[in-house]
mmCIF file of C-alpha atoms in Angstrom:
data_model
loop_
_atom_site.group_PDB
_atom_site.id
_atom_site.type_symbol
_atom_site.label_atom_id
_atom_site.label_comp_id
_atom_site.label_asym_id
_atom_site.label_seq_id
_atom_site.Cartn_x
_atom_site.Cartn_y
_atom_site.Cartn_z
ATOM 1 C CA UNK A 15 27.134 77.862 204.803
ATOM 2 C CA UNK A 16 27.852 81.595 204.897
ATOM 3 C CA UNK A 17 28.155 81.902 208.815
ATOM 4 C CA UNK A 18 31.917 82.006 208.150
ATOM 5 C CA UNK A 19 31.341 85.654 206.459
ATOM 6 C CA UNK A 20 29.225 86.361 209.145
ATOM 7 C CA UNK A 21 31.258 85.467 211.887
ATOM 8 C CA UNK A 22 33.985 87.332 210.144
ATOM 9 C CA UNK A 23 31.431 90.186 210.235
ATOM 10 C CA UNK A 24 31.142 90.285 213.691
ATOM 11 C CA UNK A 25 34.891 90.419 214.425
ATOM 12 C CA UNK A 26 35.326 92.825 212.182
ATOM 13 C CA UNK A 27 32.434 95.181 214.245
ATOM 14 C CA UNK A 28 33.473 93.818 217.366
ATOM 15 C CA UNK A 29 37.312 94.702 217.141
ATOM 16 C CA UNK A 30 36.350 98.414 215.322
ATOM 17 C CA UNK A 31 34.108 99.193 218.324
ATOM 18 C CA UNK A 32 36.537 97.727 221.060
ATOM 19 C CA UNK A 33 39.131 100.808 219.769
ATOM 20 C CA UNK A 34 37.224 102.717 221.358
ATOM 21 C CA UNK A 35 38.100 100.754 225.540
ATOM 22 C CA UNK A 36 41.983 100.558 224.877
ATOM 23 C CA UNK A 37 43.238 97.795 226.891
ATOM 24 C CA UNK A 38 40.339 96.152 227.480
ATOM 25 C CA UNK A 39 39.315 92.068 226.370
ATOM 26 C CA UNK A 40 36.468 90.684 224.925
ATOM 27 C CA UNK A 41 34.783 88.376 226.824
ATOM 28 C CA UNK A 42 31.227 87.692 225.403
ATOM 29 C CA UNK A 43 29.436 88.752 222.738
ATOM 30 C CA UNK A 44 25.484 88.574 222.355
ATOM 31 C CA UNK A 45 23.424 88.633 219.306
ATOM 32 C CA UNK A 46 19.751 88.231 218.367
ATOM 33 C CA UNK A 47 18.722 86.184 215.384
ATOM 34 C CA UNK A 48 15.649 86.250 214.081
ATOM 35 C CA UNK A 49 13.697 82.923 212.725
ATOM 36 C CA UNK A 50 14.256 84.003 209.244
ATOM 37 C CA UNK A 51 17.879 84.709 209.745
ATOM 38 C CA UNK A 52 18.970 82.105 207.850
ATOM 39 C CA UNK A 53 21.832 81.270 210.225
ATOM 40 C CA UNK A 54 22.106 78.114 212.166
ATOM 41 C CA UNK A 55 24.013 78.568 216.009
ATOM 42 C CA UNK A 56 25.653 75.217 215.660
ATOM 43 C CA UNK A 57 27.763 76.877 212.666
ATOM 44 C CA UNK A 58 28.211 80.455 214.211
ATOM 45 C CA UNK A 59 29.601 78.747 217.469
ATOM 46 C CA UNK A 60 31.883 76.008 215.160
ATOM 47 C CA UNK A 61 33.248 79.259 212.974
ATOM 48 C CA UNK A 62 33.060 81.564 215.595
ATOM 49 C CA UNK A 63 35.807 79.098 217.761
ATOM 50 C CA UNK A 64 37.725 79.501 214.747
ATOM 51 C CA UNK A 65 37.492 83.028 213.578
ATOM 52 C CA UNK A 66 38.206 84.762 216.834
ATOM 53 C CA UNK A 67 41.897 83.467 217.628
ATOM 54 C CA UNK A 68 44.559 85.477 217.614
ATOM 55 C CA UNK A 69 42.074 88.323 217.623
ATOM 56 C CA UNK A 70 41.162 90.601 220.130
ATOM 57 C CA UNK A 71 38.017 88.595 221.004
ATOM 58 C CA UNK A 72 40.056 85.334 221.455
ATOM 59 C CA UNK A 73 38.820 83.404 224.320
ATOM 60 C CA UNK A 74 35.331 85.166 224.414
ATOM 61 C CA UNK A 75 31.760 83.428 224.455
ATOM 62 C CA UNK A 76 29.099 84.084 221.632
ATOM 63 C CA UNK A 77 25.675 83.865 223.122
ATOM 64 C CA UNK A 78 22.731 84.012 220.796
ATOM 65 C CA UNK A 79 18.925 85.196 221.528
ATOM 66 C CA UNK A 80 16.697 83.377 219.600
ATOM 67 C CA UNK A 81 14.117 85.936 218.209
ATOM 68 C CA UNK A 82 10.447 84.466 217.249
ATOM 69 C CA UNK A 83 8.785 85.575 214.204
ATOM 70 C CA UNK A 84 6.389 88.437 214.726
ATOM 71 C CA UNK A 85 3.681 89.540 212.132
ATOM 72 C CA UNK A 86 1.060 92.109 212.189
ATOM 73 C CA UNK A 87 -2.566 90.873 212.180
ATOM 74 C CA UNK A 88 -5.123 93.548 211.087
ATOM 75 C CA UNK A 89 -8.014 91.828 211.491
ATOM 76 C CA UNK A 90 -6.922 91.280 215.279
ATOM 77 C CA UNK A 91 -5.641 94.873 215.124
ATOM 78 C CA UNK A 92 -2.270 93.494 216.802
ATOM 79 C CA UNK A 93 0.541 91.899 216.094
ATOM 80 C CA UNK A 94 0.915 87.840 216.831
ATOM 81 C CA UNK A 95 3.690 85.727 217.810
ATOM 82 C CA UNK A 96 3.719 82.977 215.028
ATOM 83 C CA UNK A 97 5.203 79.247 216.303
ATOM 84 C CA UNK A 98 7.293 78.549 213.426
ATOM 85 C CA UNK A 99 8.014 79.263 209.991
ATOM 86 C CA UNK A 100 6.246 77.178 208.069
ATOM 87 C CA UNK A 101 3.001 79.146 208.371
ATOM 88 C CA UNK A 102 2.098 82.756 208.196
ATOM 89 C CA UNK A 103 -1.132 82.816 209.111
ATOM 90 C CA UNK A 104 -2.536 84.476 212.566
ATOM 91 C CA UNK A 105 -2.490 81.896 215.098
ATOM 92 C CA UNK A 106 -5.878 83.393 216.360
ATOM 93 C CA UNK A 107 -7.663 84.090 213.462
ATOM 94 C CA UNK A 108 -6.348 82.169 210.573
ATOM 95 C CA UNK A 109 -5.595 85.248 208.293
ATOM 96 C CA UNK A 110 -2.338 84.817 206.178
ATOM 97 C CA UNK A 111 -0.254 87.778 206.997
ATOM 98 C CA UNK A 112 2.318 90.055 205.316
ATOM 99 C CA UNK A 113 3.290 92.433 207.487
ATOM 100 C CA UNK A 114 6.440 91.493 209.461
ATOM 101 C CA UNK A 115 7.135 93.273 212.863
ATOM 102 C CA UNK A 116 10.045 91.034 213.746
ATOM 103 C CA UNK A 117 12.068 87.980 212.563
ATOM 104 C CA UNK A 118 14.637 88.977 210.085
ATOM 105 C CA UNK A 119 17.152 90.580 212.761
ATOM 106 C CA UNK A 120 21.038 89.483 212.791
ATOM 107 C CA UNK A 121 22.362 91.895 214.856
ATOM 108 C CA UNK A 122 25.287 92.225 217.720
ATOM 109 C CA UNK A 123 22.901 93.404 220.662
ATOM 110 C CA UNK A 124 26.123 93.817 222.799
ATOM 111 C CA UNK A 125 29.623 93.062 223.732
ATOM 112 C CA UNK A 126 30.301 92.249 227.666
ATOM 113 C CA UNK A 127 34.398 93.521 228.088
ATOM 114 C CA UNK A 128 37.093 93.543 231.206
ATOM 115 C CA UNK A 129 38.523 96.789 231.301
ATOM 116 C CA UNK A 130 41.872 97.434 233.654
ATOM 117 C CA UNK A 131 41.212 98.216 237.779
ATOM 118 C CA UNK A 132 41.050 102.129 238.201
ATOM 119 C CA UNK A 133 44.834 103.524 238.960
ATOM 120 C CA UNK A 134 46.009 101.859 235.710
ATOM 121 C CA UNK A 135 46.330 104.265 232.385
ATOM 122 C CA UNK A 136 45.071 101.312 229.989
ATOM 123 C CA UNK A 137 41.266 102.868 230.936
ATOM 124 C CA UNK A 138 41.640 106.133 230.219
ATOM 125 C CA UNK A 139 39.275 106.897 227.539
ATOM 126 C CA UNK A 140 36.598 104.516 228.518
ATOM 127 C CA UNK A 141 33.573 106.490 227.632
ATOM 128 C CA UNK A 142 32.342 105.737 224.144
ATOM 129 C CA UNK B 7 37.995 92.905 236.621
ATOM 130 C CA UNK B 8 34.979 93.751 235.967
ATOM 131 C CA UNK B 9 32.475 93.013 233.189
ATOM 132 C CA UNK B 10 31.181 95.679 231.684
ATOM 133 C CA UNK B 11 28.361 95.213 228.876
ATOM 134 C CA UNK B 12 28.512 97.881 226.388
ATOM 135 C CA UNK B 13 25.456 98.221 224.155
ATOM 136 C CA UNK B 14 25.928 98.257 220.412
ATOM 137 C CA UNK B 15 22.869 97.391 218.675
ATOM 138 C CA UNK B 16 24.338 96.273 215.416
ATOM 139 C CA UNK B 17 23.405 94.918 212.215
ATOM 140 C CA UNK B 18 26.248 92.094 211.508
ATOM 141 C CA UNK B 19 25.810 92.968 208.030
ATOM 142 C CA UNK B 20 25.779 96.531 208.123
ATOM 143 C CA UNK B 21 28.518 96.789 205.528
ATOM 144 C CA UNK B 22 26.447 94.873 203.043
ATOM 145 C CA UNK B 23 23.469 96.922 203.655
ATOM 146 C CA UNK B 24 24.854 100.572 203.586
ATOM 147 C CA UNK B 25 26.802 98.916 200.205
ATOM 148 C CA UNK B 26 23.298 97.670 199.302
ATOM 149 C CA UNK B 27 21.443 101.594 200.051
ATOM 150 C CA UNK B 28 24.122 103.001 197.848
ATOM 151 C CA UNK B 29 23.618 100.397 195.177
ATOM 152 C CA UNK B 30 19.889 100.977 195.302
ATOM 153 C CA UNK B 31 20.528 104.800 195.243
ATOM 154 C CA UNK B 32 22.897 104.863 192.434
ATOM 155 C CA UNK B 33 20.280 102.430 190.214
ATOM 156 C CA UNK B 34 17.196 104.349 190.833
ATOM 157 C CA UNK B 35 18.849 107.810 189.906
ATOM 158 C CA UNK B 36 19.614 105.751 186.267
ATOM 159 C CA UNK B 37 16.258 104.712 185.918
ATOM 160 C CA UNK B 38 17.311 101.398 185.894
ATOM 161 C CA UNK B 39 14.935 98.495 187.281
ATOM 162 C CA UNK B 40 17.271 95.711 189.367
ATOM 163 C CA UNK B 41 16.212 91.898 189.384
ATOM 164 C CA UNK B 42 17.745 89.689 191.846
ATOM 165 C CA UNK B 43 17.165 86.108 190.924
ATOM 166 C CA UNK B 44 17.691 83.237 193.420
ATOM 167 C CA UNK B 45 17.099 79.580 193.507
ATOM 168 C CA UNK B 46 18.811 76.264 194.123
ATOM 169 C CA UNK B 47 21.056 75.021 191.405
ATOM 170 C CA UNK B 48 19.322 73.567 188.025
ATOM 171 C CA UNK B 49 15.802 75.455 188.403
ATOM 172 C CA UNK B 50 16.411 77.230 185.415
ATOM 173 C CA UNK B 51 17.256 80.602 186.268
ATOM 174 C CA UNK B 52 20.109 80.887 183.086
ATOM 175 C CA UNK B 53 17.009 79.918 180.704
ATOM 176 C CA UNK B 54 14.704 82.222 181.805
ATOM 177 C CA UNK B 55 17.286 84.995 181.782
ATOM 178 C CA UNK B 56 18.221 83.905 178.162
ATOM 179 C CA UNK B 57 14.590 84.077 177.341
ATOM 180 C CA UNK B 58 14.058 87.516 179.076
ATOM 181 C CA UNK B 59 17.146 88.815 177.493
ATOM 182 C CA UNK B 60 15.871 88.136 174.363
ATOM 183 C CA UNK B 61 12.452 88.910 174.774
ATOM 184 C CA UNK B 62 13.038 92.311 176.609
ATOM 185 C CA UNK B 63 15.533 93.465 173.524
ATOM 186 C CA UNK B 64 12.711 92.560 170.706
ATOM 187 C CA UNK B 65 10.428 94.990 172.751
ATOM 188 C CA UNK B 66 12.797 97.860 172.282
ATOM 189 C CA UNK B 67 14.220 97.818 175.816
ATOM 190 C CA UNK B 68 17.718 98.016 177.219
ATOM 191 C CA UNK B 69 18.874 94.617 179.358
ATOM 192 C CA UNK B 70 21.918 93.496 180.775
ATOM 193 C CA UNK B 71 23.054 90.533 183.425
ATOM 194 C CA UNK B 72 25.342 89.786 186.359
ATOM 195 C CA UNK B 73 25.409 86.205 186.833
ATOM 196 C CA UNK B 74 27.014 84.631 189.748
ATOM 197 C CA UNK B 75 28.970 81.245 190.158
ATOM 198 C CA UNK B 76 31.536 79.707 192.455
ATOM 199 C CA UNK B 77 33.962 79.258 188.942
ATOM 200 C CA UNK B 78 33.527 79.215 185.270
ATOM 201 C CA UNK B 79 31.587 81.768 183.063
ATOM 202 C CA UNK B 80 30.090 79.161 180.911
ATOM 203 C CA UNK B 81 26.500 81.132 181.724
ATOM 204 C CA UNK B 82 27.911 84.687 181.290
ATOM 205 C CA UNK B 83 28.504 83.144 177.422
ATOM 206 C CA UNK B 84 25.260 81.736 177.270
ATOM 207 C CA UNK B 85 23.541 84.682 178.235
ATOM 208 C CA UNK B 86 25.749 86.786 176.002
ATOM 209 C CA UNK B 87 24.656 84.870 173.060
ATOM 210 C CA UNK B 88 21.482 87.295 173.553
ATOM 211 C CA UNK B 89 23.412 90.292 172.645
ATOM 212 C CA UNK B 90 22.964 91.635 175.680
ATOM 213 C CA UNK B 91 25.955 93.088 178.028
ATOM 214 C CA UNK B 92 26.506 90.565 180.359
ATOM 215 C CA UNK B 93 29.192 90.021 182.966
ATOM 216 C CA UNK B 94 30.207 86.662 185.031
ATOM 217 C CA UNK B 95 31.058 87.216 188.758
ATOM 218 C CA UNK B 96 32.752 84.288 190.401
ATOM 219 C CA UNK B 97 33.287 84.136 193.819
ATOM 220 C CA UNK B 98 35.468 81.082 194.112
ATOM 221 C CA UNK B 99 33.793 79.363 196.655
ATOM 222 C CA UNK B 100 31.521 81.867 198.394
ATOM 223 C CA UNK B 101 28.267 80.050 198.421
ATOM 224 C CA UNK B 102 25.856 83.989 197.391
ATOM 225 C CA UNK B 103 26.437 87.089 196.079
ATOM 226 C CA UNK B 104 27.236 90.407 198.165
ATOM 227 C CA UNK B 105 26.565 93.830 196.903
ATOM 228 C CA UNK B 106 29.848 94.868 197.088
ATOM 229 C CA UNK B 107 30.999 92.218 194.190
ATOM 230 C CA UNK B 108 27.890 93.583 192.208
ATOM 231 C CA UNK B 109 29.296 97.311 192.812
ATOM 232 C CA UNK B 110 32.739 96.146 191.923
ATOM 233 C CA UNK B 111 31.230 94.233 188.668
ATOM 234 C CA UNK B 112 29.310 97.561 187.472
ATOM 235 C CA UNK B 113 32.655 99.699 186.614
ATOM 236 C CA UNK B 114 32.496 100.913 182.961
ATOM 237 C CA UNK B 115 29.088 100.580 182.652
ATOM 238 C CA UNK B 116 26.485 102.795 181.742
ATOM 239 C CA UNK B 117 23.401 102.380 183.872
ATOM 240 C CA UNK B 118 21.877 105.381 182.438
ATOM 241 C CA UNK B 119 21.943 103.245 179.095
ATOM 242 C CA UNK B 120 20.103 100.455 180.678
ATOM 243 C CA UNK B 121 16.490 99.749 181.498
ATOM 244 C CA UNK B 122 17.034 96.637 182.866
ATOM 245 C CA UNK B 123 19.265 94.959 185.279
ATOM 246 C CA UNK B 124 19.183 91.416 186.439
ATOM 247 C CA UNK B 125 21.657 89.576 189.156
ATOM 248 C CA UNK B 126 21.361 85.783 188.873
ATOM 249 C CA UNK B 127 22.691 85.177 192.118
ATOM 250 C CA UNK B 128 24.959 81.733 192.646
ATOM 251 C CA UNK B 129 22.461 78.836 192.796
ATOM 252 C CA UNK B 130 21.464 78.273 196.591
ATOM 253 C CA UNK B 131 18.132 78.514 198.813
ATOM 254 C CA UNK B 132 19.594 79.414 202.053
ATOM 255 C CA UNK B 133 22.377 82.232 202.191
ATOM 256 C CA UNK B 134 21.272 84.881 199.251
ATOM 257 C CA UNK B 135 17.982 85.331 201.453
ATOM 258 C CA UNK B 136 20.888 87.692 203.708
ATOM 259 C CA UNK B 137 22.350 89.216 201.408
ATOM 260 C CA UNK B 138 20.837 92.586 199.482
ATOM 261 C CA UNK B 139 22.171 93.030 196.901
ATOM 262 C CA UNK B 140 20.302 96.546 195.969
ATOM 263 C CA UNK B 141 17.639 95.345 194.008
ATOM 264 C CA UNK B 142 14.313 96.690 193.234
ATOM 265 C CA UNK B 143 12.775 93.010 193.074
ATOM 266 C CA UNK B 144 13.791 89.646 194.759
ATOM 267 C CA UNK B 145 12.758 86.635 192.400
ATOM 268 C CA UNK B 146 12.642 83.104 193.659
ATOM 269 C CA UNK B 147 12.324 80.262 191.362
ATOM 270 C CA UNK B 148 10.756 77.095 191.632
ATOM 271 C CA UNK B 149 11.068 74.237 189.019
ATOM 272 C CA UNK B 150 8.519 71.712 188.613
ATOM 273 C CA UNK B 151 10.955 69.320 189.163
ATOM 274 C CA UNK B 152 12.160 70.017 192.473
ATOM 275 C CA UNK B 153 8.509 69.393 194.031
ATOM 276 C CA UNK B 154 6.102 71.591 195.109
ATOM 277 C CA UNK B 155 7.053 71.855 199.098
ATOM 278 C CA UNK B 156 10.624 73.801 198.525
ATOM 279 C CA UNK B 157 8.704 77.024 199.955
ATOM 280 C CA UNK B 158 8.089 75.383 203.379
ATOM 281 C CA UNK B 159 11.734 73.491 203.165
ATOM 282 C CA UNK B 160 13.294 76.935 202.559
ATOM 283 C CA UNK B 161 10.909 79.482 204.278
ATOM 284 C CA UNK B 162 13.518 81.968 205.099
ATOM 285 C CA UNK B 163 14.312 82.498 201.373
ATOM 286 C CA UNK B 164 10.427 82.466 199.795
ATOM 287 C CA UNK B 165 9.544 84.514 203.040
ATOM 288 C CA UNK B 166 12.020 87.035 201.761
ATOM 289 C CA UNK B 167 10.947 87.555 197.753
ATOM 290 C CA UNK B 168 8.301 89.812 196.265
ATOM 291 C CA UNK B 169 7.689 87.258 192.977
ATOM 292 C CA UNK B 170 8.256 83.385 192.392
ATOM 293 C CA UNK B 171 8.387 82.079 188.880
ATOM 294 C CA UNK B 172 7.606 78.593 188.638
ATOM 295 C CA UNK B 173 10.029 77.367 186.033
ATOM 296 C CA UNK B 174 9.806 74.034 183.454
ATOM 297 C CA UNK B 175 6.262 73.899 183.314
ATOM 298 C CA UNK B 176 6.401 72.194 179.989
ATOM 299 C CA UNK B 177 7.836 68.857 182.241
ATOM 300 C CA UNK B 178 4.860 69.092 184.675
ATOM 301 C CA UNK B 179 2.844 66.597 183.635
ATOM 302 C CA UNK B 180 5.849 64.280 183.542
ATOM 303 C CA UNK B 181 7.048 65.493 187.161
ATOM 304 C CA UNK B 182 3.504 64.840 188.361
ATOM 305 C CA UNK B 183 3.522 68.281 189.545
ATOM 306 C CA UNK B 184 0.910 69.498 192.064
ATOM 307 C CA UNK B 185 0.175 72.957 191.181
ATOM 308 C CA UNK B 186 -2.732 74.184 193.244
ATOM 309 C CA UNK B 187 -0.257 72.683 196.306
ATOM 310 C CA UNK B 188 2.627 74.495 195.114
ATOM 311 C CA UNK B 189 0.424 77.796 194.853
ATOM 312 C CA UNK B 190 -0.566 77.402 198.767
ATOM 313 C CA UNK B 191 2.241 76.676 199.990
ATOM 314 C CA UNK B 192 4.075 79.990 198.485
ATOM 315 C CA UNK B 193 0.956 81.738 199.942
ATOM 316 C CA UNK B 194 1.455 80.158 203.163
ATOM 317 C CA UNK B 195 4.917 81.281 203.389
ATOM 318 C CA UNK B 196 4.881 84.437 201.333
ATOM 319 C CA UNK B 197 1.033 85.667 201.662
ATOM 320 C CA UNK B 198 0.179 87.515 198.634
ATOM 321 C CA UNK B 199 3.407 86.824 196.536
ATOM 322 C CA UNK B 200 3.067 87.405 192.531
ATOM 323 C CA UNK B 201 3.670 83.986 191.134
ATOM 324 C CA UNK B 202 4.371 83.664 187.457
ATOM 325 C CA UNK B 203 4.152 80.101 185.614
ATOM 326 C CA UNK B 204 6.736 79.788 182.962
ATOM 327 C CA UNK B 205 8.749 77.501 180.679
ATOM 328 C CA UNK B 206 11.589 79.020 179.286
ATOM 329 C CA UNK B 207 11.936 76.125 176.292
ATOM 330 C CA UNK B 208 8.302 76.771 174.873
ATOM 331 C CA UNK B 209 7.725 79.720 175.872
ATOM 332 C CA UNK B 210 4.613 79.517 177.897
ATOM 333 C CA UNK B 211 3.927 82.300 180.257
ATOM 334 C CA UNK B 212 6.925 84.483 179.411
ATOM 335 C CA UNK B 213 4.747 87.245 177.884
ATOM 336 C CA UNK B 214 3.125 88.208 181.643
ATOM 337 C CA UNK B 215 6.447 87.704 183.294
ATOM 338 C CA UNK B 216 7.580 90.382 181.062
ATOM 339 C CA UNK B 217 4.645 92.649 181.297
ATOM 340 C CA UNK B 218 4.684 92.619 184.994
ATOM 341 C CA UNK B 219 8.818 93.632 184.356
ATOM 342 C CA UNK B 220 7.870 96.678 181.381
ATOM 343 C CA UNK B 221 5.256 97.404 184.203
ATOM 344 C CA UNK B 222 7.395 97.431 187.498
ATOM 345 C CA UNK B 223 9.767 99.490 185.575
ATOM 346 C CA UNK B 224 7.189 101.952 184.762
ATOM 347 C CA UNK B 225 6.325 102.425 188.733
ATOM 348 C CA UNK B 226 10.041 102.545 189.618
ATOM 349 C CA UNK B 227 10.298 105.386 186.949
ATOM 350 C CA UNK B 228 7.406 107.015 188.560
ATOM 351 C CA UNK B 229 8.545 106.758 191.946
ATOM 352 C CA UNK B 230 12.210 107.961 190.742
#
């Protein structure tokens, strides 16, 4: 159970980057998780409603994209799309594979934010 | 209002991992090789290390251990019993080890003085597999006793290791233990992974656990 750290992570980015649209609110935040992540959604969205209040991202919604392992088959000279992660082997060929093209990503992909109507001095420096 | 999506393209644990580069930096300049061993509780990874200790110092060579527990340093004693320099971390509840508790743990220390570093990381087969801690080589260990599918239970942890040591093999035949089954099914999560066969109370198998460790240190040197 370490999505608490995690979740604490992502404030932490989320709030450093939002410095730079003063006056402007959080209201979703995306990330993509790979397969081998080692995070489960159910406990990012349980800490994440707990994490976020009285922060800047109060309120906001955490969508996740679920990223499928991807390896690198060189007998097939491409890279497969594996099912699950309880085999590494190319689903064409049968080869057991090591080379990992994608699967281990926790990242924050994006933040969606309300900034203030035009005419209103809380968006002035809304460029990043 | 109006949404706006700003692009950030962020790893969550960025913190971790630039903590981790510097870590990794710092420990390759000293010519120091880094071990990070994980498992689930009770697989043996204090008896191995007390082994290893030992072993290591009768060859000549320079070890010393972080070990890492939610509370009490009952095996930074053990493993000090060795001789070798060895220092508990405790992180009171945190269920792995980050690298910036491993950087914190490293003050006064000499790393130029050591050939050898190992991090037994708290007991647990989920969270360490985010974590990098800065090592040069991620160890997973397997008892004999826990049964032979933990790989495909725990994929994202095996998937992430370069070596598993199968630990206790002096209670296989007792356990029943299916060792051609355990063998695939680390190759079918980890294809290719160095597996080493061990038991830390006889003795069996230590001496090419530590060969392959006098010999990855040799690369790292070379590579350095």
């Amino acid at each position: 159970m370490h999505e608490l750290s995690i979740v604490q992570s992502i404030v932490d980015s989320v709030t450093e980057s939002l410095a730079r649209y003063p006056g402007a609110c959080v209201v979703e935040v995306r990330l993509r998780v790979g397969a081998l992540a080692a995070v489960a959604e159910d406990s990012l969205q349980f800490c994440y409603g707990i994490a976020i209040e009285g922060t800047a991202l109060a309120g906001s919604r955490l969508a996740v994209r679920h990223l499928p392992v991807v390896m690198h088959c060189a007998r097939c000279a491409r890279d497969v799309t594996l099912e699950g992660v309880q085999s590494f082997r190319c689903p064409d060929c049968g080869e057991l594979l090591g080379e990992m093209r994608q699967g281990r990503e926790l990242e924050i992909e994006s933040i969606g934010i309300e900034e203030a109507p035009a005419g209103i001095p809380a968006g002035i420096g809304d460029q990043p | 209002m109006t949404t706006r999506i700003v692009e950030l393209r962020q790893g969550i644990l960025k913190k971790n991992d630039e903590l981790a580069r510097e870590l990794r930096e710092r420990f390759t300049r000293a010519g120091v090789l880094v071990v990070n061993l994980v498992s689930s509780p009770g697989t043996g990874k204090t008896a191995l290390l007390e082994r290893t200790l030992r072993e290591l110092q009768s060859r000549g060579q320079r070890a010393a251990a972080l070990v890492g527990d939610l509370e009490t340093d009952n095996d930074a004693r053990r493993l000090a019993a060795s001789g070798a320099p060895v220092r508990q971390i405790n992180t009171h509840g945190i269920c792995h080890l980050e690298a910036e508790m491993v950087g914190r743990h490293l003050d006064g220390w000499e790393l130029g003085g050591l050939d050898y570093l190992f991090i037994e990381n708290v007991g647990n087969l989920v969270c360490p597999s985010s974590y990098d801690l800065g090592e040069k080589i991620r160890v997973a260990l397997l008892s004999v006793t826990e049964g032979e599918d933990k790989p495909l239970k725990y994929p994202t942890l095996f998937n992430s290791v370069d070596v598993a040591v199968i630990t206790k093999t002096d209670l296989a035949q007792a356990c029943v233990f299916d060792r051609s089954a355990a063998l695939r099914n680390l190759n079918e999560i980890r294809p290719g992974i160095r597996i080493f066969e061990t038991s830390a109370k006889t003795g069996a198998g230590m001496r090419d656990w530590l060969d392959y460790l006098c010999a990855q240190r040799s690369v790292a040197l070379a590579q350095g």
